[in-house]
Short mmCIF file of C-alpha atoms and ligand atoms in Angstrom, two decimals:
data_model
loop_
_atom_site.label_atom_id
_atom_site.label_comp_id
_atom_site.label_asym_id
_atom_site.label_seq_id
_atom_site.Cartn_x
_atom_site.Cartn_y
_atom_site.Cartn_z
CA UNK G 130 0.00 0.00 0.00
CA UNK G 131 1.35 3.43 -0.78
CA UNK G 132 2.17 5.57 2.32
CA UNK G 133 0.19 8.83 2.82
CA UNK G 134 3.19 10.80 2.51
CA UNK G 135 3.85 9.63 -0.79
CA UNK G 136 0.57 9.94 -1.90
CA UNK G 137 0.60 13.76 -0.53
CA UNK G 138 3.47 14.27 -2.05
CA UNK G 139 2.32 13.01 -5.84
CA UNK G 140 -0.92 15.06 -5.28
CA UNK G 141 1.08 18.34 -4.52
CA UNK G 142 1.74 19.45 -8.36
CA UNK G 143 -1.43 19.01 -8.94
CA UNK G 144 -2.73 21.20 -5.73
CA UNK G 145 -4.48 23.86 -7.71
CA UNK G 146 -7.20 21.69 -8.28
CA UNK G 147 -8.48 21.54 -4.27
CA UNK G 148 -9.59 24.40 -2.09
CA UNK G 149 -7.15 25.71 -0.05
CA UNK G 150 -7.00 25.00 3.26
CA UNK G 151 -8.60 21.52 2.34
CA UNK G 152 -7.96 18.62 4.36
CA UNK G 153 -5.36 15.62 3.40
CA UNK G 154 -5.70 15.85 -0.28
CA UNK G 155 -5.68 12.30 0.09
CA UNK G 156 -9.02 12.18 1.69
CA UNK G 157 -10.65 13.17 -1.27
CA UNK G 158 -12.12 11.40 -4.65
CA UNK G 159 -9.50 13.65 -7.20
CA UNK G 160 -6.38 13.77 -4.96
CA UNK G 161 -6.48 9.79 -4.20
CA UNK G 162 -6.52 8.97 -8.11
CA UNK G 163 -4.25 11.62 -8.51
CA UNK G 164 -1.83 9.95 -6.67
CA UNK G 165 -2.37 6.95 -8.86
CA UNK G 166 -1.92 8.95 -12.27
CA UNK G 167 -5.56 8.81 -12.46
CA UNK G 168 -8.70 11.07 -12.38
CA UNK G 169 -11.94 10.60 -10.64
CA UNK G 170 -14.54 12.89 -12.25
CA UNK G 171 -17.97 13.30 -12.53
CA UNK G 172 -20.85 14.45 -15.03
CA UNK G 173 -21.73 17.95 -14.21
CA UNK G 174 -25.04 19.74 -15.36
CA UNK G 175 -24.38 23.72 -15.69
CA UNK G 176 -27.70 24.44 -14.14
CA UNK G 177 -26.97 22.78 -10.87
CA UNK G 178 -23.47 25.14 -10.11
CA UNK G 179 -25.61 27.56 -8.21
CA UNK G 180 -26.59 24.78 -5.77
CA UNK G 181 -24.35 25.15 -3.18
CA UNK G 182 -23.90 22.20 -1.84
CA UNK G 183 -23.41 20.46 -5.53
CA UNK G 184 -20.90 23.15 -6.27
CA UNK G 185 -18.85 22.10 -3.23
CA UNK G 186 -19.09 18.88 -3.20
CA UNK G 187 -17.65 19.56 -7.43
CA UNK G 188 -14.85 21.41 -6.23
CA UNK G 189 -13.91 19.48 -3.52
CA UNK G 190 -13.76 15.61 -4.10
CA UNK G 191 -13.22 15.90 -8.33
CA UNK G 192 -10.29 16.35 -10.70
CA UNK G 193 -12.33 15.82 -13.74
CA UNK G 194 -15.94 16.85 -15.34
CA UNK G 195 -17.79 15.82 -18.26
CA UNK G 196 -20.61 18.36 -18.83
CA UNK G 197 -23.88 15.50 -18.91
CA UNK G 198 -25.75 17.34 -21.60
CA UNK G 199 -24.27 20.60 -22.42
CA UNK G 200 -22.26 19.55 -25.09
CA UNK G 201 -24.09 17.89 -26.82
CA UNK G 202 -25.79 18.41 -30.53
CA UNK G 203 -28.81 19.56 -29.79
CA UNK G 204 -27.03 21.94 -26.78
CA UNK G 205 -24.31 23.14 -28.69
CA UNK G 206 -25.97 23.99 -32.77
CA UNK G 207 -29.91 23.70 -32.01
CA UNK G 208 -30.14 25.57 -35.33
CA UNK G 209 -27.85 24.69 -38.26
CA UNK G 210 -24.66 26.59 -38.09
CA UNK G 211 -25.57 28.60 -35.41
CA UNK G 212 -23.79 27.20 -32.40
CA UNK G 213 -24.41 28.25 -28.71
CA UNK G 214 -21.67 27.28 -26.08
CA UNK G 215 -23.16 29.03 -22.94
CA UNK G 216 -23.43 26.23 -20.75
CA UNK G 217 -20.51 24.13 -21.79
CA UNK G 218 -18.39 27.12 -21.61
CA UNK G 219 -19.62 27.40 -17.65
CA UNK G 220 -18.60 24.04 -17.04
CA UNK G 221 -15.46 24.16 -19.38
CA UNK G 222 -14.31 27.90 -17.20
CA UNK G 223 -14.96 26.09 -13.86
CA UNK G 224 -12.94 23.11 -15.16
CA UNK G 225 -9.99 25.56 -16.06
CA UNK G 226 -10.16 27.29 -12.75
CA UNK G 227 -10.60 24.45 -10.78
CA UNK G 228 -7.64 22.75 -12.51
CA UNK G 229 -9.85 19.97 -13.12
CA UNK G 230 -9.53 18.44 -16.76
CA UNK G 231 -12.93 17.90 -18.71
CA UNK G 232 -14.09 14.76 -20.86
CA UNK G 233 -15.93 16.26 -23.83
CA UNK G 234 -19.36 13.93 -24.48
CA UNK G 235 -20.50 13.51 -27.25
CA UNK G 236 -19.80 15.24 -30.83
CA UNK G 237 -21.38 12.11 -32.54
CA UNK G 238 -24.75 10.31 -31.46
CA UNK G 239 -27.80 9.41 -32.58
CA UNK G 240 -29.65 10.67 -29.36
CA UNK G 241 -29.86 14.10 -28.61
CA UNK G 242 -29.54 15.54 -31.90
CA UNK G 243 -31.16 18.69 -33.02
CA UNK G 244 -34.66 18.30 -35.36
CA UNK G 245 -33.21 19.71 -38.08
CA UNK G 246 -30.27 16.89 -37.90
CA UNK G 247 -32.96 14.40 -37.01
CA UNK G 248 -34.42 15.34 -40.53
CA UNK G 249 -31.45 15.27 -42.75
CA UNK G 250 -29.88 11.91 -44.64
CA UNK G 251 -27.42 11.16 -46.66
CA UNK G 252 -24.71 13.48 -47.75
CA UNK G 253 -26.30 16.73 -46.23
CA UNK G 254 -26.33 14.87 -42.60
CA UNK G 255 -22.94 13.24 -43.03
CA UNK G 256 -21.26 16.95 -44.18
CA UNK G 257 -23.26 18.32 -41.20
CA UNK G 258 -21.60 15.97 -38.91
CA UNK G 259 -18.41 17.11 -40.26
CA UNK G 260 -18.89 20.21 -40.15
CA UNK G 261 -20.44 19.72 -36.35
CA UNK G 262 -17.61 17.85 -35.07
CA UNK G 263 -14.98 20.44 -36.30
CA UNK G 264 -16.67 23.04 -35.03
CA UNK G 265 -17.16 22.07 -31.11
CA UNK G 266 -13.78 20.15 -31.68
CA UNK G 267 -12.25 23.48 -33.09
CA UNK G 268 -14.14 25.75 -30.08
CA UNK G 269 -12.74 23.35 -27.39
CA UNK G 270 -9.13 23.00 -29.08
CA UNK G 271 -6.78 22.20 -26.57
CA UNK G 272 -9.17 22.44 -23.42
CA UNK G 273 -10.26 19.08 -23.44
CA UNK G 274 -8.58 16.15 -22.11
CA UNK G 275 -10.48 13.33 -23.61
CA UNK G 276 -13.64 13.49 -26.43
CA UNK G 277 -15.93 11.16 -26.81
CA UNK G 278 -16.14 11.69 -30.35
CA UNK G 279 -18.62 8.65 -31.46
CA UNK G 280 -21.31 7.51 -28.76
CA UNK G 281 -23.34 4.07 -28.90
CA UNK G 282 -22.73 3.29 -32.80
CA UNK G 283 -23.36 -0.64 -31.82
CA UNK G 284 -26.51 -2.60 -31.48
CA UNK G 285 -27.46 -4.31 -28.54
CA UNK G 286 -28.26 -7.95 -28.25
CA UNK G 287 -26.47 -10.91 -29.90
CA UNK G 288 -26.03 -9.69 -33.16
CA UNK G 289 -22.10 -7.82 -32.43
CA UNK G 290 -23.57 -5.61 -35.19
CA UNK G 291 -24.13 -1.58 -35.87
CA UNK G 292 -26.93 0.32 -34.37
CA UNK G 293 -29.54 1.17 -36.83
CA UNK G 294 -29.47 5.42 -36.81
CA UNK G 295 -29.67 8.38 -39.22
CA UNK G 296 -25.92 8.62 -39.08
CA UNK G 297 -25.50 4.84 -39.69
CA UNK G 298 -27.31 5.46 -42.86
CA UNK G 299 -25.19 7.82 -43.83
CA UNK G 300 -22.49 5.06 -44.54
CA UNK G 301 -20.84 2.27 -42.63
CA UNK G 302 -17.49 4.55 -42.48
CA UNK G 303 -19.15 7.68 -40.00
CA UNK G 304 -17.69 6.27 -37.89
CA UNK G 305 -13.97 6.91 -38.55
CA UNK G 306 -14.70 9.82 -40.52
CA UNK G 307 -15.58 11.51 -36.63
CA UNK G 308 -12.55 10.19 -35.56
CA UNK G 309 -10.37 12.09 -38.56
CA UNK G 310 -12.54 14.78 -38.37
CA UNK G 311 -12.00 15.19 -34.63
CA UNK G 312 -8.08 14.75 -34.59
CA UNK G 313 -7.90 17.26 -37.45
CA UNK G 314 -9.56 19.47 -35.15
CA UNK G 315 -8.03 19.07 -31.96
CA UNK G 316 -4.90 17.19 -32.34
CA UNK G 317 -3.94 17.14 -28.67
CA UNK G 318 -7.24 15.44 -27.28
CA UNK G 319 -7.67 12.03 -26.84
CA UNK G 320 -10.29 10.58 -28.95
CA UNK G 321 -12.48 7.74 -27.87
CA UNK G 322 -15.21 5.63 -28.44
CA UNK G 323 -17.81 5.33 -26.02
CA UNK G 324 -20.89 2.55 -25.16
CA UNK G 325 -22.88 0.67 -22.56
CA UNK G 326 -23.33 -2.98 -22.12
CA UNK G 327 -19.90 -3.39 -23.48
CA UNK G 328 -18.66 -3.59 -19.88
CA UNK G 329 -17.95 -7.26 -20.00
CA UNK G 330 -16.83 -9.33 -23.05
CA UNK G 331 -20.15 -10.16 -24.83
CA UNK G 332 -21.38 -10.01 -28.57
CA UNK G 333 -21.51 -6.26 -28.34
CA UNK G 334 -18.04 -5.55 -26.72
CA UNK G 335 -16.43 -7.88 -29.19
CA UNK G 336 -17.73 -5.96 -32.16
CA UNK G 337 -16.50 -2.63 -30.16
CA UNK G 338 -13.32 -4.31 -29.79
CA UNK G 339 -12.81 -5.49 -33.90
CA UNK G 340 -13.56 -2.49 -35.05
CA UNK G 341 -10.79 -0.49 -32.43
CA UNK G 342 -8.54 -3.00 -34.10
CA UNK G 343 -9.40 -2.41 -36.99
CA UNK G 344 -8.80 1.12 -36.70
CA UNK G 345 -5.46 0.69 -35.51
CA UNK G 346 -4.73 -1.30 -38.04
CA UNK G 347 -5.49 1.20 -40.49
CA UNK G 348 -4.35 4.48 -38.68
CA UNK G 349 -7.52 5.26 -38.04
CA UNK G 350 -7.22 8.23 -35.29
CA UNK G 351 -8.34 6.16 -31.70
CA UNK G 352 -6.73 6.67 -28.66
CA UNK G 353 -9.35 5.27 -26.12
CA UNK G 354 -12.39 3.70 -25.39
CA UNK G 355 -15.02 4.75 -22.26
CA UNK G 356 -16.95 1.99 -20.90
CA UNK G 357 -19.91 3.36 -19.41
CA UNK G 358 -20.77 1.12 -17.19
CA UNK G 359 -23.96 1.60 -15.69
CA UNK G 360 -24.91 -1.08 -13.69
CA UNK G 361 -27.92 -2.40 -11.51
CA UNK G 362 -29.65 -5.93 -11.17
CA UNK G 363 -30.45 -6.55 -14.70
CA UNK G 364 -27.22 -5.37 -15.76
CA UNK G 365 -24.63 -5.71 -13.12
CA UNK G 366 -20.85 -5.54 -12.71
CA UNK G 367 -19.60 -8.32 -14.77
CA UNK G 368 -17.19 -10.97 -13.56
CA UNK G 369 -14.75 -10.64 -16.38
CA UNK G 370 -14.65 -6.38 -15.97
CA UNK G 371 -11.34 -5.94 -15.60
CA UNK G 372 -9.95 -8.53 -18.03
CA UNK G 373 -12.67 -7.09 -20.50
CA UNK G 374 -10.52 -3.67 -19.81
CA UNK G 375 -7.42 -5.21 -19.87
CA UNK G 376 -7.77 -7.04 -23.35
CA UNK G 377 -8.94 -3.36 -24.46
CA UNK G 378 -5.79 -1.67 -23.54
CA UNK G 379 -3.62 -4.63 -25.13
CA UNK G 380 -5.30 -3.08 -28.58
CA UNK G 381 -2.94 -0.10 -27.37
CA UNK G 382 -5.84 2.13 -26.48
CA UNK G 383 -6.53 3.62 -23.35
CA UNK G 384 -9.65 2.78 -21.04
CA UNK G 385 -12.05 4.89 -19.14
CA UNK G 386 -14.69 4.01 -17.19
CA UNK G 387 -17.06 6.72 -18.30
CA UNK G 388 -20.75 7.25 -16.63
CA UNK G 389 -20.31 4.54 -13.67
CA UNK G 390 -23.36 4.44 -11.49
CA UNK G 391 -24.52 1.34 -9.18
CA UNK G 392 -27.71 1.35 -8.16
CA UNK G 393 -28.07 0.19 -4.79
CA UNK G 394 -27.51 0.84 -1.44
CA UNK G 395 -25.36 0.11 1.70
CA UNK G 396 -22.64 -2.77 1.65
CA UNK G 397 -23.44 -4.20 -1.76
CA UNK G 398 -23.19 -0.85 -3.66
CA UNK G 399 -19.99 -0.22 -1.62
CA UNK G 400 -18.39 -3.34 -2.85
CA UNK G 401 -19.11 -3.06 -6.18
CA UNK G 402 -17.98 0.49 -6.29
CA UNK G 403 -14.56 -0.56 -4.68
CA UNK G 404 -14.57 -3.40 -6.97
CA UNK G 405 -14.86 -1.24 -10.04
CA UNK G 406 -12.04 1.18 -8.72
CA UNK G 407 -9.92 -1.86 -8.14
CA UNK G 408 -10.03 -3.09 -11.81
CA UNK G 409 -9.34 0.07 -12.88
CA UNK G 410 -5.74 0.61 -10.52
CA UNK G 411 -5.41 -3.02 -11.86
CA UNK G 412 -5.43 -1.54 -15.78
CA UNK G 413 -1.91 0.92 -16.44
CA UNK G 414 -4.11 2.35 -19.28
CA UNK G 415 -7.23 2.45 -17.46
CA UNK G 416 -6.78 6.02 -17.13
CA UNK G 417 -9.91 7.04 -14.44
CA UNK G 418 -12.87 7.03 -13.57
CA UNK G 419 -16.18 9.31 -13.86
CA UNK G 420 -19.33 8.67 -12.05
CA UNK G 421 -22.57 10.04 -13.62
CA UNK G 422 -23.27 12.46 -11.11
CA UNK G 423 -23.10 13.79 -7.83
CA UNK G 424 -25.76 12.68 -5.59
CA UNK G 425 -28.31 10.12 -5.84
CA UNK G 426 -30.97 12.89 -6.72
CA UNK G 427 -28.91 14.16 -9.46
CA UNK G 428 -28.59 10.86 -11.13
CA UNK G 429 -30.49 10.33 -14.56
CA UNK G 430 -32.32 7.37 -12.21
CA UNK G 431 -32.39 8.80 -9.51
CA UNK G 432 -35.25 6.22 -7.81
CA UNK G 433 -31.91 3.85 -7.71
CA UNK G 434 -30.02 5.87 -5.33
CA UNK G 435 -26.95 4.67 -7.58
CA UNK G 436 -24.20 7.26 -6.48
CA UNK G 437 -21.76 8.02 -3.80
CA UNK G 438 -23.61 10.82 -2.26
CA UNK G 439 -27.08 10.90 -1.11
CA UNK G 440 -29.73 13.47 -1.73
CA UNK G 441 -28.75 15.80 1.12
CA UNK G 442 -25.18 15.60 0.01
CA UNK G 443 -23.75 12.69 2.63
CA UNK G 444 -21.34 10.90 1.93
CA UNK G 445 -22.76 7.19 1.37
CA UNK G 446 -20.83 3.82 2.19
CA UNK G 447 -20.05 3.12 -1.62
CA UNK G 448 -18.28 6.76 -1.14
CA UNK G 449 -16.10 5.73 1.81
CA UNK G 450 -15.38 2.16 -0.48
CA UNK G 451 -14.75 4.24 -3.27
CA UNK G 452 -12.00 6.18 -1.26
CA UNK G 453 -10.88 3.43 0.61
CA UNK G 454 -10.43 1.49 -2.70
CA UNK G 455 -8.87 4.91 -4.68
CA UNK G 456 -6.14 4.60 -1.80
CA UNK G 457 -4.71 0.99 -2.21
CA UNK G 458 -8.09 -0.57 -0.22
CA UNK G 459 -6.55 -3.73 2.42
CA UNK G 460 -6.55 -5.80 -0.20
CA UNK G 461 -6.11 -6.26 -4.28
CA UNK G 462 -8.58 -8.24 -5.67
CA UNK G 463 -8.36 -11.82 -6.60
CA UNK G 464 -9.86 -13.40 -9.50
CA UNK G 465 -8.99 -16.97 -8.64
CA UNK G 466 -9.41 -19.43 -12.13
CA UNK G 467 -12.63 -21.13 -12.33
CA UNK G 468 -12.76 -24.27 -10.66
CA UNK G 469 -13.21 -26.70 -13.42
CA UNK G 470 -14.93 -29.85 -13.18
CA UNK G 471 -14.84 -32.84 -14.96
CA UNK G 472 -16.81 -32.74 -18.64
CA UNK G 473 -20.26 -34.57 -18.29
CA UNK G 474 -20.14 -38.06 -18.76
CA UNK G 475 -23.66 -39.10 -17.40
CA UNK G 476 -27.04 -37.86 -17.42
CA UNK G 477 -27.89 -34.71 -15.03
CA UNK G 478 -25.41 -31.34 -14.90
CA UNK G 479 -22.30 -30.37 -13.39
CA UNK G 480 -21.35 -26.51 -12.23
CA UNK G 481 -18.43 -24.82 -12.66
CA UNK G 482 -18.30 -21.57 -10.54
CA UNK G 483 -16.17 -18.07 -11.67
CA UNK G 484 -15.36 -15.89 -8.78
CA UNK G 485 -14.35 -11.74 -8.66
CA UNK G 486 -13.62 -11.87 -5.22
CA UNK G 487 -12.42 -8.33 -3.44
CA UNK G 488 -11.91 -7.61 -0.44
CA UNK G 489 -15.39 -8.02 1.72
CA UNK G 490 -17.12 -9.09 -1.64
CA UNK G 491 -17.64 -10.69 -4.85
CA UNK G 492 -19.51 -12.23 -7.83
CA UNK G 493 -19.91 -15.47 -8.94
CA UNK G 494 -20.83 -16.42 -12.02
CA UNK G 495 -22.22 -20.30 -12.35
CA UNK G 496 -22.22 -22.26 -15.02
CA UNK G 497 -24.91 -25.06 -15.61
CA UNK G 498 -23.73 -27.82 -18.06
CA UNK G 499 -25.79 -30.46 -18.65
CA UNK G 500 -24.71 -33.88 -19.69
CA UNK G 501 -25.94 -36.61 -22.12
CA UNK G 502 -29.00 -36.23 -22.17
CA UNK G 503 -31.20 -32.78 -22.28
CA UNK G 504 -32.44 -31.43 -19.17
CA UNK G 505 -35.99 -29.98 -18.21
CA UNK G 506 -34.59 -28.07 -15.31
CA UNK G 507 -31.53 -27.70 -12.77
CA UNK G 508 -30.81 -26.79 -9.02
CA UNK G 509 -27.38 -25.28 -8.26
CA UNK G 510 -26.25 -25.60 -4.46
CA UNK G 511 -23.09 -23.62 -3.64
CA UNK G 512 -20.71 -24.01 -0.59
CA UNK G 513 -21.00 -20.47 0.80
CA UNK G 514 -17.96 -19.94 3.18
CA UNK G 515 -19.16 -19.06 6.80
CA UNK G 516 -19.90 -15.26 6.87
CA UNK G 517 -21.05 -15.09 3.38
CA UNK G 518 -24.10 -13.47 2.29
CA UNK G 519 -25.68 -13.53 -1.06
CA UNK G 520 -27.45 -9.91 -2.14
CA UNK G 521 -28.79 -10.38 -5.25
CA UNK G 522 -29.05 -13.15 -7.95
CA UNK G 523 -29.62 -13.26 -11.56
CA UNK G 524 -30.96 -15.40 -14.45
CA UNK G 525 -31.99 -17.77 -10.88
CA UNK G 526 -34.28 -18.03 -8.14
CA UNK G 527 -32.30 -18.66 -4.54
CA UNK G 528 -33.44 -20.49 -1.85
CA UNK G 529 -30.55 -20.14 0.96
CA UNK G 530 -27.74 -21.81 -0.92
CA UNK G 531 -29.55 -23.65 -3.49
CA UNK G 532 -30.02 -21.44 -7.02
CA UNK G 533 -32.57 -22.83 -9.38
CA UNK G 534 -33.49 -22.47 -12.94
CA UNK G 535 -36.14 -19.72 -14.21
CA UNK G 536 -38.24 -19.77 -16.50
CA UNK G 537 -36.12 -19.67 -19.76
CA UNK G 538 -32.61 -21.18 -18.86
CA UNK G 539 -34.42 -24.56 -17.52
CA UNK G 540 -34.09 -26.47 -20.77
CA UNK G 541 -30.54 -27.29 -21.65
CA UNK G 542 -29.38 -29.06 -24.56
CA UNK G 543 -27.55 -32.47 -24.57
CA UNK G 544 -23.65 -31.16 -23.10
CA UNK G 545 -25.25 -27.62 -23.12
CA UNK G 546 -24.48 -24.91 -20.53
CA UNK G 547 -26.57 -21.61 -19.16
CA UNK G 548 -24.68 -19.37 -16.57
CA UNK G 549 -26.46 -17.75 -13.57
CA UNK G 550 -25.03 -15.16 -11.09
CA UNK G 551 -24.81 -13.82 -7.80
CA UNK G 552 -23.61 -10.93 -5.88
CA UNK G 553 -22.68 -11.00 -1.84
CA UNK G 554 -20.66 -9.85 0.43
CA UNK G 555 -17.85 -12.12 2.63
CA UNK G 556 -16.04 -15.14 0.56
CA UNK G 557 -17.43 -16.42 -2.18
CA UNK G 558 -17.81 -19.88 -2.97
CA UNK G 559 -15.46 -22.04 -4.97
CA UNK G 560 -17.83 -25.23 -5.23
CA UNK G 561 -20.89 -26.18 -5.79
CA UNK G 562 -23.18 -29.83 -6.79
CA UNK G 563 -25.84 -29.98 -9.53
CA UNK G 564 -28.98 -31.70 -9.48
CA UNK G 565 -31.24 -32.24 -12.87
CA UNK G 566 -35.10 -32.43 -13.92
CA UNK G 567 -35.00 -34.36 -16.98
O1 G3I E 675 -33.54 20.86 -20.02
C1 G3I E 675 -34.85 20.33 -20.24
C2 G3I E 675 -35.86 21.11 -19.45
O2 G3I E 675 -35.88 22.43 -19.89
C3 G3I E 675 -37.21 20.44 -19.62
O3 G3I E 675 -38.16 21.08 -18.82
C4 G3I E 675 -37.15 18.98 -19.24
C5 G3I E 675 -38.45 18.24 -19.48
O4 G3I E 675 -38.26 16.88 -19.78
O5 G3I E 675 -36.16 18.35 -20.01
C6 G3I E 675 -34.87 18.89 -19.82
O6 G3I E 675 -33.93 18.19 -20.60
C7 G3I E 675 -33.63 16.86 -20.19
C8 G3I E 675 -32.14 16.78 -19.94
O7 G3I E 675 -31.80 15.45 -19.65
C9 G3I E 675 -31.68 17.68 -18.80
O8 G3I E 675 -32.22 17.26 -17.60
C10 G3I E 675 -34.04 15.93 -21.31
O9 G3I E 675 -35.45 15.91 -21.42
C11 G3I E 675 -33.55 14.54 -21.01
O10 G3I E 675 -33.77 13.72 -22.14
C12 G3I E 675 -32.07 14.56 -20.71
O11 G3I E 675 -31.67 13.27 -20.34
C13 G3I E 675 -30.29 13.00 -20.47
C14 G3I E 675 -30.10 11.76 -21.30
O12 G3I E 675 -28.71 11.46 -21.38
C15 G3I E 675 -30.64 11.97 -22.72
O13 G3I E 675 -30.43 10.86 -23.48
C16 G3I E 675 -29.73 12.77 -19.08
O14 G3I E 675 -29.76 14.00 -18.33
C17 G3I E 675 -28.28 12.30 -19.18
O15 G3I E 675 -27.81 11.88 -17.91
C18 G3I E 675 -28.21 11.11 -20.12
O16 G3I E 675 -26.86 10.73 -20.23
C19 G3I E 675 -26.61 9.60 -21.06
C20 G3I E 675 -25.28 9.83 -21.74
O17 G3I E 675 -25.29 11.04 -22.44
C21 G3I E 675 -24.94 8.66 -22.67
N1 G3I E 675 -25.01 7.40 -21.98
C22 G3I E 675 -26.25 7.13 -21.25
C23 G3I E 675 -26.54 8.27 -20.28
C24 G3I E 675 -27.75 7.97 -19.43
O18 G3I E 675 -28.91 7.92 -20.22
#
């Protein structure tokens, strides 16, 4: 663990970004991923910096901002070729005299664009695009740290194919032509590509990741990717996060985890939060971390309470996790290899269990093979360690330590698998039987 006095002394060079007469640097969000190399930053909506409370909390705890709306289409031209930079230019000045660097979101989506963009096709929308992106690019030049020039291009689902949008239309090459567009622009920002549900490997992260290398094959201008993650129980942290990151940055891009928000509350959120913050430390090119929002009632949803301060401006447990975590936590975590069982030779199923363990928590992700012969349905029983508590489960229904089937992941194939998952707190388990309906 690094000493405090090192980590003081890292953060010093940086100390125009906190108030003076702050406490230990190191106690807050900014200073502690200083110290790292990092940033911890936060979306920031211009409208809120009269609040007081929001616009200390800002200047206190973050070393990084990404204006949440401001910047983008329909903010920044809402009538073609008339551009209006009010708001963005708040957050940007704060930024600057804050010392606090700024993620630019997004010059290229197919949300949030103006109606007269909305209405355009073909070679009048793509030149508008140009022309867009070169001019916020041009207006920011040299302010902004990072740009997430193209936004949610891919599909969702298993197809690892392009989102259907007006600018898709446009041509399967928009995509890099924002990228070229964007370096001609600003040369000295970082240009990424930015999505959800690409958090883990999956169909949709793997067609992120071919086309990243295909544009480095090709010189195509790319120097990061965000990962939103945004995660809850239908989506959660996945097991694989950090090795999804990881196999990212071997591409020779950097990583950034972009929007992060957990919805949640109390020990679970914590550990997830720390677990996230651990990956990144665990990633050299993972190169911080931004967390959509302030407090829980500035969130986009904010009925899931999913950020590190609460409505009244608190700090929350998955803030003091977060922190604790930022500063070298008690522990690194452990992703131990899955235990492996033998392949099916019978009838019935076997398990085979993948565990993210950190320190006080972790996810397991089961896997249900079946053997022989097809199965109609399947019961999961896990060894939880003593002091183990599971706090939420997906794709199964629990019954104490015994996780069975719902309604569509019952029916497995002949040597077929499904994979359920669960979240707790403690040790996670490393074993587990199977029992069969066939
Ligand atoms: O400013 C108007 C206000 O004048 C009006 O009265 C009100 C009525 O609905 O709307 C206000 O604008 C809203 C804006 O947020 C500011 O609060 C828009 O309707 C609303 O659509 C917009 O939502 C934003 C959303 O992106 C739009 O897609 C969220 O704030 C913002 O957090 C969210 O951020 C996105 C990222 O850009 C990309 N990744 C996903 C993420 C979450 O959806």
């Amino acid at each position: 663990m690094r000493s405090r006095f090192l980590a003081l002394a890292l953060v010093i060079p940086a100390a125009g970004v906190f108030l003076a007469g702050s406490a230990d640097a190191a106690t807050t969000l900014g200073a502690s991923a200083a110290a790292t190399g990092r940033y911890f930053g936060t979306a920031v909506a211009a409208y809120k910096l009269s609040d007081s409370t929001y616009a200390n909390i800002l200047s206190t705890e973050f070393n990084s901002v990404t204006p949440e709306n401001e910047m983008k289409w329909d903010a920044t031209e809402p009538s073609q070729g008339t551009f209006s930079f009010g708001s963005a230019d708040q957050i940007v000045n704060l930024a600057k005299n804050q010392g606090k660097k700024v993620r630019g979101h997004a010059l290229a989506w197919h949300q949030q664009q103006p109606s007269w963009a909305q209405n355009l096709s073909g070679t009048a929308l793509r030149n508008a695009m140009v022309n867009h992106v070169t001019q916020v690019a041009t207006h920011y030049k040299g302010q902004i740290d990072s740009w997430d020039v193209v936004n949610e291009a891919f599909a969702d689902g298993g197809g690892g194919g392009r989102r259907d949008s007006n600018l898709q239309r446009t041509g399967n090459d928009w995509i890099e032509v924002a990228f070229r567009t964007a370096r001609a622009a600003d040369p000295a920002a970082k240009l990424c590509y930015n999505d959800y549900n690409t958090d883990g490997q999956n169909a949709k992260s793997n067609a992120v990741y071919a086309m990243v290398q295909d544009f480095k094959a090709r010189g195509v201008p790319i120097d990061c990717v965000g990962f939103q993650s945004h995660f809850n129980a239908q989506s959660p942290l996945p097991a694989d996060y950090q090795a999804n990151l990881q196999r990212f940055a071997d591409l020779g891009v950097d990583v950034q985890i972009t929007e992060l928000d957990i919805e949640g509350s109390g020990t679970a959120q914590a550990s997830s939060f720390a677990a996230v913050v651990r990956a990144c430390l665990a990633v050299t090119r993972c190169n911080g971390i931004t967390v959509w929002g302030i407090r829980d009632s500035d969130s986009w949803r904010a009925s899931g309470t999913p950020l590190l301060f609460d409505g009244s401006g608190n700090k929350k447990a998955a803030y003091t996790a977060t922190l604790d975590a930022l500063n070298g936590g008690t522990t690194t975590p452990t992703t131990p290899p899955p235990t492996t069982t033998p392949p099916p030779t019978g009838a019935g199923c076997t398990t085979s269990i993948t565990l993210n363990q950190w320190n006080g928590g972790f996810v397991a992700t089961v896997r249900v093979t079946a053997g022989s012969s097809a199965i109609r349905g399947w019961t999961a029983t896990v060894t939880l360690p003593s002091g183990a508590a599971v706090t939420n489960t997906w794709n199964a229904t629990r019954s104490g330590s015994a996780f069975t089937n719902v309604s569509y992941n019952g029916s497995v194939g002949a040597g077929g698998s499904t994979e359920f998952g669960f979240q707790g707190t403690g040790t996670g388990p490393s074993t587990s039987t199977c029992a069969a309906q066939s």
